[in-house]
Short mmCIF file of C-alpha atoms in Angstrom, two decimals:
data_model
loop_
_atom_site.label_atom_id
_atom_site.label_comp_id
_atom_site.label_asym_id
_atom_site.label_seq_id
_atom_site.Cartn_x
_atom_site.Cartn_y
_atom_site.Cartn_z
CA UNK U 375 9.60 -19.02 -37.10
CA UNK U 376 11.18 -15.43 -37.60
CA UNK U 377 13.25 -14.34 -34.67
CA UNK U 378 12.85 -10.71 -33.18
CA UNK U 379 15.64 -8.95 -32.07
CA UNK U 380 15.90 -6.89 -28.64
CA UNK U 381 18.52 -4.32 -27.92
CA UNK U 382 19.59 -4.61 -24.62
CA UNK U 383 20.94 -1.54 -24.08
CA UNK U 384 18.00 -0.18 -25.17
CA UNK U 385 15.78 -2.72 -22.98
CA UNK U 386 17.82 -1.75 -19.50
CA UNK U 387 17.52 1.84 -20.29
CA UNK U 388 17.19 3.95 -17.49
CA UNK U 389 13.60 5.45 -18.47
CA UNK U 390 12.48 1.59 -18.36
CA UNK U 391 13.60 1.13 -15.34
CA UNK U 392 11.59 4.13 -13.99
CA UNK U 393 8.88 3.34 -15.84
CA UNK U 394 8.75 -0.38 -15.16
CA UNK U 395 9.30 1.01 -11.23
CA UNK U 396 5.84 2.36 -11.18
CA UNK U 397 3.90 -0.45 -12.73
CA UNK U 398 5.10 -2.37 -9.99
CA UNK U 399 4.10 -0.29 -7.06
CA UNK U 400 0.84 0.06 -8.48
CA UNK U 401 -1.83 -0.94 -6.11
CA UNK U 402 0.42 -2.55 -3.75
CA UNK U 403 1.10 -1.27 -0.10
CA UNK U 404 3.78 0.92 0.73
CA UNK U 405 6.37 -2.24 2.10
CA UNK U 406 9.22 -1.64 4.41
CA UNK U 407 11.70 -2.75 1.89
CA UNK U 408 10.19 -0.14 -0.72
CA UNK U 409 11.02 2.31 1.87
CA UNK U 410 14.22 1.20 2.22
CA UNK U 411 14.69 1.85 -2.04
CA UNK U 412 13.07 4.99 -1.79
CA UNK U 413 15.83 6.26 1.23
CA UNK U 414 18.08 6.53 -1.71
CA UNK U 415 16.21 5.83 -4.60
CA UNK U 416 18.77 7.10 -7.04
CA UNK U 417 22.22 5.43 -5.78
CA UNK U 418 19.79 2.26 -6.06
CA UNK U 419 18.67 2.33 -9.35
CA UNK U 420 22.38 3.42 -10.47
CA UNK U 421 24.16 0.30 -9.10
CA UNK U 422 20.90 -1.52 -10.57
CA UNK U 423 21.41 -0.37 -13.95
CA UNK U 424 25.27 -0.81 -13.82
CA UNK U 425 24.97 -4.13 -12.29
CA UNK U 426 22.17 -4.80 -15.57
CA UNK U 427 24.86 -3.34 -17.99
CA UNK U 428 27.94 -5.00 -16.67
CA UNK U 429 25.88 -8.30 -16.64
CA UNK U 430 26.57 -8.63 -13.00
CA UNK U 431 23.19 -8.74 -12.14
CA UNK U 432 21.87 -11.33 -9.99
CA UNK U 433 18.25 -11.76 -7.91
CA UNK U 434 18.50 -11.43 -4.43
CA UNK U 435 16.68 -14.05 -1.96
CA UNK U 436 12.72 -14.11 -1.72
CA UNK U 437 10.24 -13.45 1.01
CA UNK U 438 8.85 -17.07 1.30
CA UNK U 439 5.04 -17.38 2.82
CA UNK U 440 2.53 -19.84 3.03
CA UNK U 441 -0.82 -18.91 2.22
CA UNK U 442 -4.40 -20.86 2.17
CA UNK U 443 -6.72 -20.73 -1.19
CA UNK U 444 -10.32 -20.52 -0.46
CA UNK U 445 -10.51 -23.93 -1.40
CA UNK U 446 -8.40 -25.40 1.11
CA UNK U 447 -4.97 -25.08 -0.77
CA UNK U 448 -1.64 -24.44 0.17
CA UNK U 449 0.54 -21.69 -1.86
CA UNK U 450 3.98 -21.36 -1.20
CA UNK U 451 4.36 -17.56 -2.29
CA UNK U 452 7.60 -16.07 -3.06
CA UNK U 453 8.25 -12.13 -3.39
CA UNK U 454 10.73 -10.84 -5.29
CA UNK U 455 12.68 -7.74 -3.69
CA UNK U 456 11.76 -4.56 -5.29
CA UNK U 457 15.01 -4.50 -7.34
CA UNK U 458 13.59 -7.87 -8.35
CA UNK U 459 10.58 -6.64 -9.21
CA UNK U 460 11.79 -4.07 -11.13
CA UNK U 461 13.75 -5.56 -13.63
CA UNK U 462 11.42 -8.70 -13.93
CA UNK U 463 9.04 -5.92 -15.30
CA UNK U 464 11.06 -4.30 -17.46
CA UNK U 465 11.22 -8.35 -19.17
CA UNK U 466 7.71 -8.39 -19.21
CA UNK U 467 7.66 -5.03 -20.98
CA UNK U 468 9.95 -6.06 -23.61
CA UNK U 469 8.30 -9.39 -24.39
CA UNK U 470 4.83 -8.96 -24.14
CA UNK U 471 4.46 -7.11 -27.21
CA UNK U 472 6.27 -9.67 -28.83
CA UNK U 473 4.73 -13.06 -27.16
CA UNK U 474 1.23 -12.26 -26.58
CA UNK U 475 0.14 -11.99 -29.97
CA UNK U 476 1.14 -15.19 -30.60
CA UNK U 477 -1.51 -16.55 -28.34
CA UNK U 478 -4.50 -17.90 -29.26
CA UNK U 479 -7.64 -16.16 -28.79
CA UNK U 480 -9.10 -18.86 -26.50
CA UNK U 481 -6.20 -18.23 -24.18
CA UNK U 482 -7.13 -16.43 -21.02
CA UNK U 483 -5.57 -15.45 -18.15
CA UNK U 484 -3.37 -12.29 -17.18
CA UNK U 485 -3.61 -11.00 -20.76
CA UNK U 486 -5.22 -7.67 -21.32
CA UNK U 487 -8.65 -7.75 -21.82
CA UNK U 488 -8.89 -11.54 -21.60
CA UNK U 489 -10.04 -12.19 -18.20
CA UNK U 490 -12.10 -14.53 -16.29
CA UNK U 491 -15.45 -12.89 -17.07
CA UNK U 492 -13.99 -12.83 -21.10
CA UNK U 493 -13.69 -16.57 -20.30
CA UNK U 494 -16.87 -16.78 -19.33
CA UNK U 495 -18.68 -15.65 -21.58
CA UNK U 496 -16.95 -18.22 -24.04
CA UNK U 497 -17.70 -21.23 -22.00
CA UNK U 498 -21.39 -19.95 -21.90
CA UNK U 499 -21.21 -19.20 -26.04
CA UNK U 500 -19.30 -23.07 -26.74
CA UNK U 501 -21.59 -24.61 -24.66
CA UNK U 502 -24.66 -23.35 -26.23
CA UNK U 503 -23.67 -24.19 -29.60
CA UNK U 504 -23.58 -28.30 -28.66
CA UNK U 505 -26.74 -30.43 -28.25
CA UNK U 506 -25.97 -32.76 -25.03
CA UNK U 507 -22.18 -31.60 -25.16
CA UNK U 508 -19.76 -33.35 -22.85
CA UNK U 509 -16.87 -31.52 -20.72
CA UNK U 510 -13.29 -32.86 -20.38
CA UNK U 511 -11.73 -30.87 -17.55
CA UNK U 512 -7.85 -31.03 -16.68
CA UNK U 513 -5.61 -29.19 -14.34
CA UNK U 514 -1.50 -29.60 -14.28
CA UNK U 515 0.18 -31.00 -11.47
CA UNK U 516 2.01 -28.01 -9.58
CA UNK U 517 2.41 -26.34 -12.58
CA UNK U 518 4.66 -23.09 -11.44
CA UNK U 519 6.88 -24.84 -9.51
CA UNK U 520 7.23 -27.69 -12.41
CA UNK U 521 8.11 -25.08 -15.20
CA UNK U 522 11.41 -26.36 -16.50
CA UNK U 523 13.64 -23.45 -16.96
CA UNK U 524 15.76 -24.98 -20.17
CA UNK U 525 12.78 -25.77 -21.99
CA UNK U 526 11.66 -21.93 -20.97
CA UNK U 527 14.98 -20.98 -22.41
CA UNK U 528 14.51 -22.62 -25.52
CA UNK U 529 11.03 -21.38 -26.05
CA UNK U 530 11.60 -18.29 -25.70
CA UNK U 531 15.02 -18.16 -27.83
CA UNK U 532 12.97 -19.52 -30.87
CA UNK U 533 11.17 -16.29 -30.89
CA UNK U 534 14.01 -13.74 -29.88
CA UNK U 535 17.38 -13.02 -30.32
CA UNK U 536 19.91 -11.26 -28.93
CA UNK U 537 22.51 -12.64 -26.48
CA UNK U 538 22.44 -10.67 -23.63
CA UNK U 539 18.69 -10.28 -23.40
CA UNK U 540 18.70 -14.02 -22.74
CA UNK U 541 21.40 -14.43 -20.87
CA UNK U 542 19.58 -12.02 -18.29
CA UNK U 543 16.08 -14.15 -18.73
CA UNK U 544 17.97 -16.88 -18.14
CA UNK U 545 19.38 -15.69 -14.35
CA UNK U 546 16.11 -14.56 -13.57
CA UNK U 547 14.59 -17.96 -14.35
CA UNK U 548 17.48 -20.18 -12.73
CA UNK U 549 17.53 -18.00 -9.75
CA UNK U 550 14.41 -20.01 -8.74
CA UNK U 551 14.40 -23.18 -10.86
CA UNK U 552 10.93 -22.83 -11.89
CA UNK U 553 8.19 -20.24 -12.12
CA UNK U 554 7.64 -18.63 -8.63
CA UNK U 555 4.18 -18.11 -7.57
CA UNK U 556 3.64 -14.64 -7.61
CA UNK U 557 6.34 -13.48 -9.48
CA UNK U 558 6.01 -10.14 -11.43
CA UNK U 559 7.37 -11.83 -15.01
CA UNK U 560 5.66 -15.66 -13.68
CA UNK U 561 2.36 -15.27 -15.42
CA UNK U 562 3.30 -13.62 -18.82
CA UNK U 563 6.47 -16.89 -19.02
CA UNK U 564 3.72 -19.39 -17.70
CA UNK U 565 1.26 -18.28 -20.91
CA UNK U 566 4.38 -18.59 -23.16
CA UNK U 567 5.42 -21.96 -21.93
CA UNK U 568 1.74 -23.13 -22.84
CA UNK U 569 1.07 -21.64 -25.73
CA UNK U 570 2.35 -24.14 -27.79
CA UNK U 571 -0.01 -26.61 -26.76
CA UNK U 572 -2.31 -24.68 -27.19
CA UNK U 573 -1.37 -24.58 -30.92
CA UNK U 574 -1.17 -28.13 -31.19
CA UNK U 575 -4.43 -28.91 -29.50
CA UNK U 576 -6.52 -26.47 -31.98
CA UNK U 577 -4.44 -27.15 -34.83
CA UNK U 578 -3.19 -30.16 -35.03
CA UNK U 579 -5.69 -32.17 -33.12
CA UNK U 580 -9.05 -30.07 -34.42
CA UNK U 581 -10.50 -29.02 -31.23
CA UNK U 582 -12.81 -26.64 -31.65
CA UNK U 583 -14.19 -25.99 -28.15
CA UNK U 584 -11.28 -25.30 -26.17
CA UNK U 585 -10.21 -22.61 -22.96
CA UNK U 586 -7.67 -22.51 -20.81
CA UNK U 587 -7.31 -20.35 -18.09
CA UNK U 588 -3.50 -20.54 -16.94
CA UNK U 589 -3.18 -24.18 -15.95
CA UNK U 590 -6.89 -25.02 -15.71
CA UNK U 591 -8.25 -26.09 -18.98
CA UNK U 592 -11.74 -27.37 -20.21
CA UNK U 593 -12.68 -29.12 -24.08
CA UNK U 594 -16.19 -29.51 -24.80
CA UNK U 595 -17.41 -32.09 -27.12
CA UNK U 596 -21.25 -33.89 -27.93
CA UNK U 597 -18.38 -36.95 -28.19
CA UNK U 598 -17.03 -38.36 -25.20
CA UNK U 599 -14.30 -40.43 -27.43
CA UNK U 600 -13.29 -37.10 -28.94
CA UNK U 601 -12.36 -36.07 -25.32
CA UNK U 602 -10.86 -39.05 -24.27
CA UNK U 603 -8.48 -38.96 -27.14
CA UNK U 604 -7.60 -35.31 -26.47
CA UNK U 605 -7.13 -36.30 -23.19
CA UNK U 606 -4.34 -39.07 -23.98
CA UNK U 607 -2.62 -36.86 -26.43
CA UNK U 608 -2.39 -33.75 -24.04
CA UNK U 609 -1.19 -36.09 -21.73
CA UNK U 610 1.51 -37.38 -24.12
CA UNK U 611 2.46 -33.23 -25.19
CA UNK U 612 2.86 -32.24 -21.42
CA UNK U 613 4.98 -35.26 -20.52
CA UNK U 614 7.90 -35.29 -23.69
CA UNK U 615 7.66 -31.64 -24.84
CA UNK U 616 7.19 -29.84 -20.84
CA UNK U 617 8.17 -32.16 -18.29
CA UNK U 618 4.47 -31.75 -16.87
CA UNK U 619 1.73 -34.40 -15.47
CA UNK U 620 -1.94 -34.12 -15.54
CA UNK U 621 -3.54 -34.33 -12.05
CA UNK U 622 -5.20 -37.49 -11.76
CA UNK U 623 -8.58 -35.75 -10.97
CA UNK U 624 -9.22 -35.02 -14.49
CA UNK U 625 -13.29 -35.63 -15.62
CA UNK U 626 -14.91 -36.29 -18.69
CA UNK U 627 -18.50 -36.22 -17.59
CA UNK U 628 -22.18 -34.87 -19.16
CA UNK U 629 -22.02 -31.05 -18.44
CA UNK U 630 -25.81 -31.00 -17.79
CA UNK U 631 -25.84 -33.51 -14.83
CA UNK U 632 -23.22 -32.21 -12.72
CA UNK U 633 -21.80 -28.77 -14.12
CA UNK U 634 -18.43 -27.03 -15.23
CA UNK U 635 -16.99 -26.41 -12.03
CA UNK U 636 -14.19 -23.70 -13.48
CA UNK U 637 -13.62 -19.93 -12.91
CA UNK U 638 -14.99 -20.15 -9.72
CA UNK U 639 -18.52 -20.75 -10.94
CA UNK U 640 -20.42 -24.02 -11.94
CA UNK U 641 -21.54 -23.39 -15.84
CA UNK U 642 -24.87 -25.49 -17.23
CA UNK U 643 -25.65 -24.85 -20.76
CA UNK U 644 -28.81 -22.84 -19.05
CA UNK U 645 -27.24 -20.98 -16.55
CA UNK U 646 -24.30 -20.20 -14.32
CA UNK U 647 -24.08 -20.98 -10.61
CA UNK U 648 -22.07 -20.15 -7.77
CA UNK U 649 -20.22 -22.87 -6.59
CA UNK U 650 -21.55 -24.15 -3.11
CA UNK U 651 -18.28 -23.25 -1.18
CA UNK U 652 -18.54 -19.96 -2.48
CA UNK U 653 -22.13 -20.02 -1.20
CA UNK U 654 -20.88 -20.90 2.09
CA UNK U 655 -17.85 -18.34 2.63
CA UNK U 656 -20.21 -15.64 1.58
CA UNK U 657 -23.01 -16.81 3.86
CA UNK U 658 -20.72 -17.09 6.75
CA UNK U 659 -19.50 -13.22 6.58
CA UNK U 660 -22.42 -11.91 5.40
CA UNK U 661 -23.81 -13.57 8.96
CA UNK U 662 -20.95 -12.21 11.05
CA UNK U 663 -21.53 -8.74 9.22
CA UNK U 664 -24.98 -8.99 10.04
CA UNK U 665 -24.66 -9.68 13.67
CA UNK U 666 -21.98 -7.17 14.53
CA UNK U 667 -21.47 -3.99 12.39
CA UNK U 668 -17.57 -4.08 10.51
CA UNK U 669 -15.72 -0.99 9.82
CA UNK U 670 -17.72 0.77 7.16
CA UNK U 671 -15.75 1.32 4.59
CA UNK U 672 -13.91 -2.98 4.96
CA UNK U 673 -18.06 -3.62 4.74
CA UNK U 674 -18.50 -1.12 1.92
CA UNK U 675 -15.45 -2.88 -0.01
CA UNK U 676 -17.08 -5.93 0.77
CA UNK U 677 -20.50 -5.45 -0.37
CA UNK U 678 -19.16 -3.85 -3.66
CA UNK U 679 -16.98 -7.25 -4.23
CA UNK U 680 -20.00 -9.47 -3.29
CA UNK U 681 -22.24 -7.07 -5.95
CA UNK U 682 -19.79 -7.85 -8.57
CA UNK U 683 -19.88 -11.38 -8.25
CA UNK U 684 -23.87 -11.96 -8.53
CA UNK U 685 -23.97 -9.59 -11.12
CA UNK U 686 -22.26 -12.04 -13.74
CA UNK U 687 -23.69 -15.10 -12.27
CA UNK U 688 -27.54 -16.73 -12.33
CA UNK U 689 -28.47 -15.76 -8.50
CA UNK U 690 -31.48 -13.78 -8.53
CA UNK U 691 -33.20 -15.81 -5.89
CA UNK U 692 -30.29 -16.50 -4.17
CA UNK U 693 -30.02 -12.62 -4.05
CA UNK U 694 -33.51 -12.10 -2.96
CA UNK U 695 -33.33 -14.75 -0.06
CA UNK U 696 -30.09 -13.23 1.30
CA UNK U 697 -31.94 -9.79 1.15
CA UNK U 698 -34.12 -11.02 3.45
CA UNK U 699 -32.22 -12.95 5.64
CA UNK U 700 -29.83 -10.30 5.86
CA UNK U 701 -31.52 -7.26 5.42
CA UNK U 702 -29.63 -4.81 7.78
CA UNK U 703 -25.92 -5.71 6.33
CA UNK U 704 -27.82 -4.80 2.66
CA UNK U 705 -29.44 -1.81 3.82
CA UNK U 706 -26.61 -0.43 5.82
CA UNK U 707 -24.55 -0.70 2.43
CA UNK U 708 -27.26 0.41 0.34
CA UNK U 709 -27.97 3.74 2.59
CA UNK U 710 -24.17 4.67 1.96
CA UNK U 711 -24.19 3.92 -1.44
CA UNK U 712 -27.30 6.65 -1.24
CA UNK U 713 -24.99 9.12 0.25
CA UNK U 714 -22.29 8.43 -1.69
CA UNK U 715 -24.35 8.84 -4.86
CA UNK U 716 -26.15 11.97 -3.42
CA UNK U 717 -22.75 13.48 -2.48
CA UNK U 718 -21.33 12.75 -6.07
CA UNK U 719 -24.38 14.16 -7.93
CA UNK U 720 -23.87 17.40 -6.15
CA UNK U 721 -20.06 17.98 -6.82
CA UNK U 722 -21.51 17.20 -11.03
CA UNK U 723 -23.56 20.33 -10.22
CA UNK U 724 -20.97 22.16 -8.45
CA UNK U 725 -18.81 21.45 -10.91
CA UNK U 726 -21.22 22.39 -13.39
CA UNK U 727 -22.09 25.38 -12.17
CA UNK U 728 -18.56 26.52 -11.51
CA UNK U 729 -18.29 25.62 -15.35
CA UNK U 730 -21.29 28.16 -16.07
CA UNK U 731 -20.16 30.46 -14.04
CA UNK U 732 -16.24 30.91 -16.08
CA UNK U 733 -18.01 31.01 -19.13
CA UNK U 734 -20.38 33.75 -18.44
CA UNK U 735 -17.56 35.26 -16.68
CA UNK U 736 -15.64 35.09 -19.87
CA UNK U 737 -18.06 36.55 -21.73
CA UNK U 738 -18.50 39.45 -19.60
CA UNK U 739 -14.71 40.27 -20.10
CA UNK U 740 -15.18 40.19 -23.74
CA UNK U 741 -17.76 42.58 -23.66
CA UNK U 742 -15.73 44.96 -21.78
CA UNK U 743 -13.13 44.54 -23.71
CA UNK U 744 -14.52 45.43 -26.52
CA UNK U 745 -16.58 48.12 -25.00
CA UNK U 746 -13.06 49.48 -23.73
CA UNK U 747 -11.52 49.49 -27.49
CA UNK U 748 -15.22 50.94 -29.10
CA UNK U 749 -14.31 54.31 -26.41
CA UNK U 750 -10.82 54.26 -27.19
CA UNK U 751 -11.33 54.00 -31.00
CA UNK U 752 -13.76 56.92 -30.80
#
């Protein structure tokens, strides 16, 4: 495999850093300890850069949190100080060009412009193209926090060189001891530390119907022996070449009977569903919503969400029915979507007509000028 070299001098450059600065704070609230780097932004992002030159640098303690998934499960979130931040995305910068296309194309996930509804689409297209197929389904074990940070290292080092750039990968990785969920550089490193499976599973063992979405992933087959042999194999990759263990809820069941439960939807070869405790949470607010009035524009935000989500699923009747059953929560949203669109279609005209109005304007001083030189050249 060639090697690619980074400079790190020119990686840590202080334009990076600025630039890596504002990816970061894009759509994310103005925190208390971004205040605190703004008070004297540049003193900050001097010592930062001579702390990243002199190889001094070292991550500073994260905000731990607990949060709850929709489905019931417990995330222990860690966030990075914005200095933290910062320099994680300056990595990201400098090795994404360089690691992503390696992937595969049937490799989703925090890649640009291979998303979940990207992903979707694929499972619909592989599905349709087997008579009776089966699904093996597999998720890793805590896969973030199981990352093993040598084996990073020595991924990543067979595709770049250059001493210092790793030695600063490498105290960003062993400040934590694994991937931390939530991390600015944890979901480019978790694709990398992957990908090589994913190599070996279309490659070497001739899958041909194959996603994964970050550690979710999902093999079709008309074969059910086919799967379970994948399944052993992957098994066998994860444990000796990652450190990592398959959750012992893995399936290998008809996809017609039951469903793909994956991406947050259930996929039949004929349609795509919601899954039923999606069905639930959204039937629950859209009842409270209906009941008592929120704040229009936390409805509004809501709606739009909720729009988005039937619109790339099979729910026309499961549209119509909530219609009904909810009808002033819909028509509440739908009246200020009216004004909304009413309001936008007359700044176009404004607009427009402020547009007409220069160029006649501009035409009218023409004419006088040249009206002006015809009297003077006479």
């Amino acid at each position: 495999m060639k090697r690619i070299r980074i400079d790190y001098e020119d990686m840590i450059r202080m334009d990076n850093l600025l630039a890596a600065d504002i990816v970061v704070r894009q759509g994310k609230k103005y925190t208390s300890d971004m205040r605190k780097w703004d008070a004297n932004w540049q003193t900050n992002f001097q010592l930062l850069y001579d702390d990243l030159i002199n190889e001094t640098y070292t991550p500073l303690p994260c905000r731990e949190s607990v949060r709850m998934t929709d489905g019931g499960k417990v995330r222990n979130i860690k966030e990075a100080m914005h200095r933290d931040k910062i320099v994680a995305e300056m990595i990201v910068q400098a090795l994404d060009p360089i690691f992503t296309p390696t992937f595969i194309n049937r490799t989703y996930g925090n890649i640009k412009g291979r998303g979940p509804l990207k992903c979707q689409h694929q499972v619909i297209k592989d599905l349709n193209k087997i008579e009776n197929p089966y699904c093996l389904k597999i998720d890793i074990r805590k896969y973030y926090e199981s990352v093993d940070p040598d084996i990073m290292m020595d991924v990543i080092g067979r595709k770049i060189k250059g001493s210092r750039v790793l030695r600063l990968i490498a105290v960003v990785m062993k400040s934590h001891g694994h991937l931390p969920i939530g991390g600015r550089h944890s979901q480019l490193f978790g694709n990398i530390y992957l990908s090589e499976l994913d190599h070996y599973v279309v490659q070497v063992l001739g899958i041909k119907y194959y996603e994964r979405y970050c550690d979710d992933v999902v093999i079709f087959d008309k074969d059910k022996k086919v799967l379970h042999t994948a399944l052993r194999d992957i098994r066998e990759y994860l444990t000796t070449k990652r450190k990592l263990d398959i959750k012992p809820n893995w399936q290998v069941f008809p996809v017609d009977s039951r469903g793909v439960d994956f991406l947050g939807s259930v996929f039949y070869t004929y349609k795509i569903d919601l899954r039923t405790r999606t069905k639930h949470r959204h039937r629950a607010k859209l009842s409270r919503l209906n009941k008592r009035p929120s704040d229009p524009l936390y409805e509004d935000r809501y709606m739009a969400s909720l729009n988005g989500i039937l619109k790339h699923r099979d729910t026309d009747n499961l549209i119509k029915i909530w219609r009904i059953k909810y009808e002033r929560v819909f028509k509440r949203h739908e009246q200020r979507a009216a004004v909304r669109a009413a309001f936008n279609e007359h700044k176009r005209r404004v607009k427009a007509l402020e547009a007409e109005l220069q160029y006649y304007g501009d035409v009218a001083d023409r004419i006088r000028r040249r009206e002006h030189e015809s009297r003077n050249a006479v």
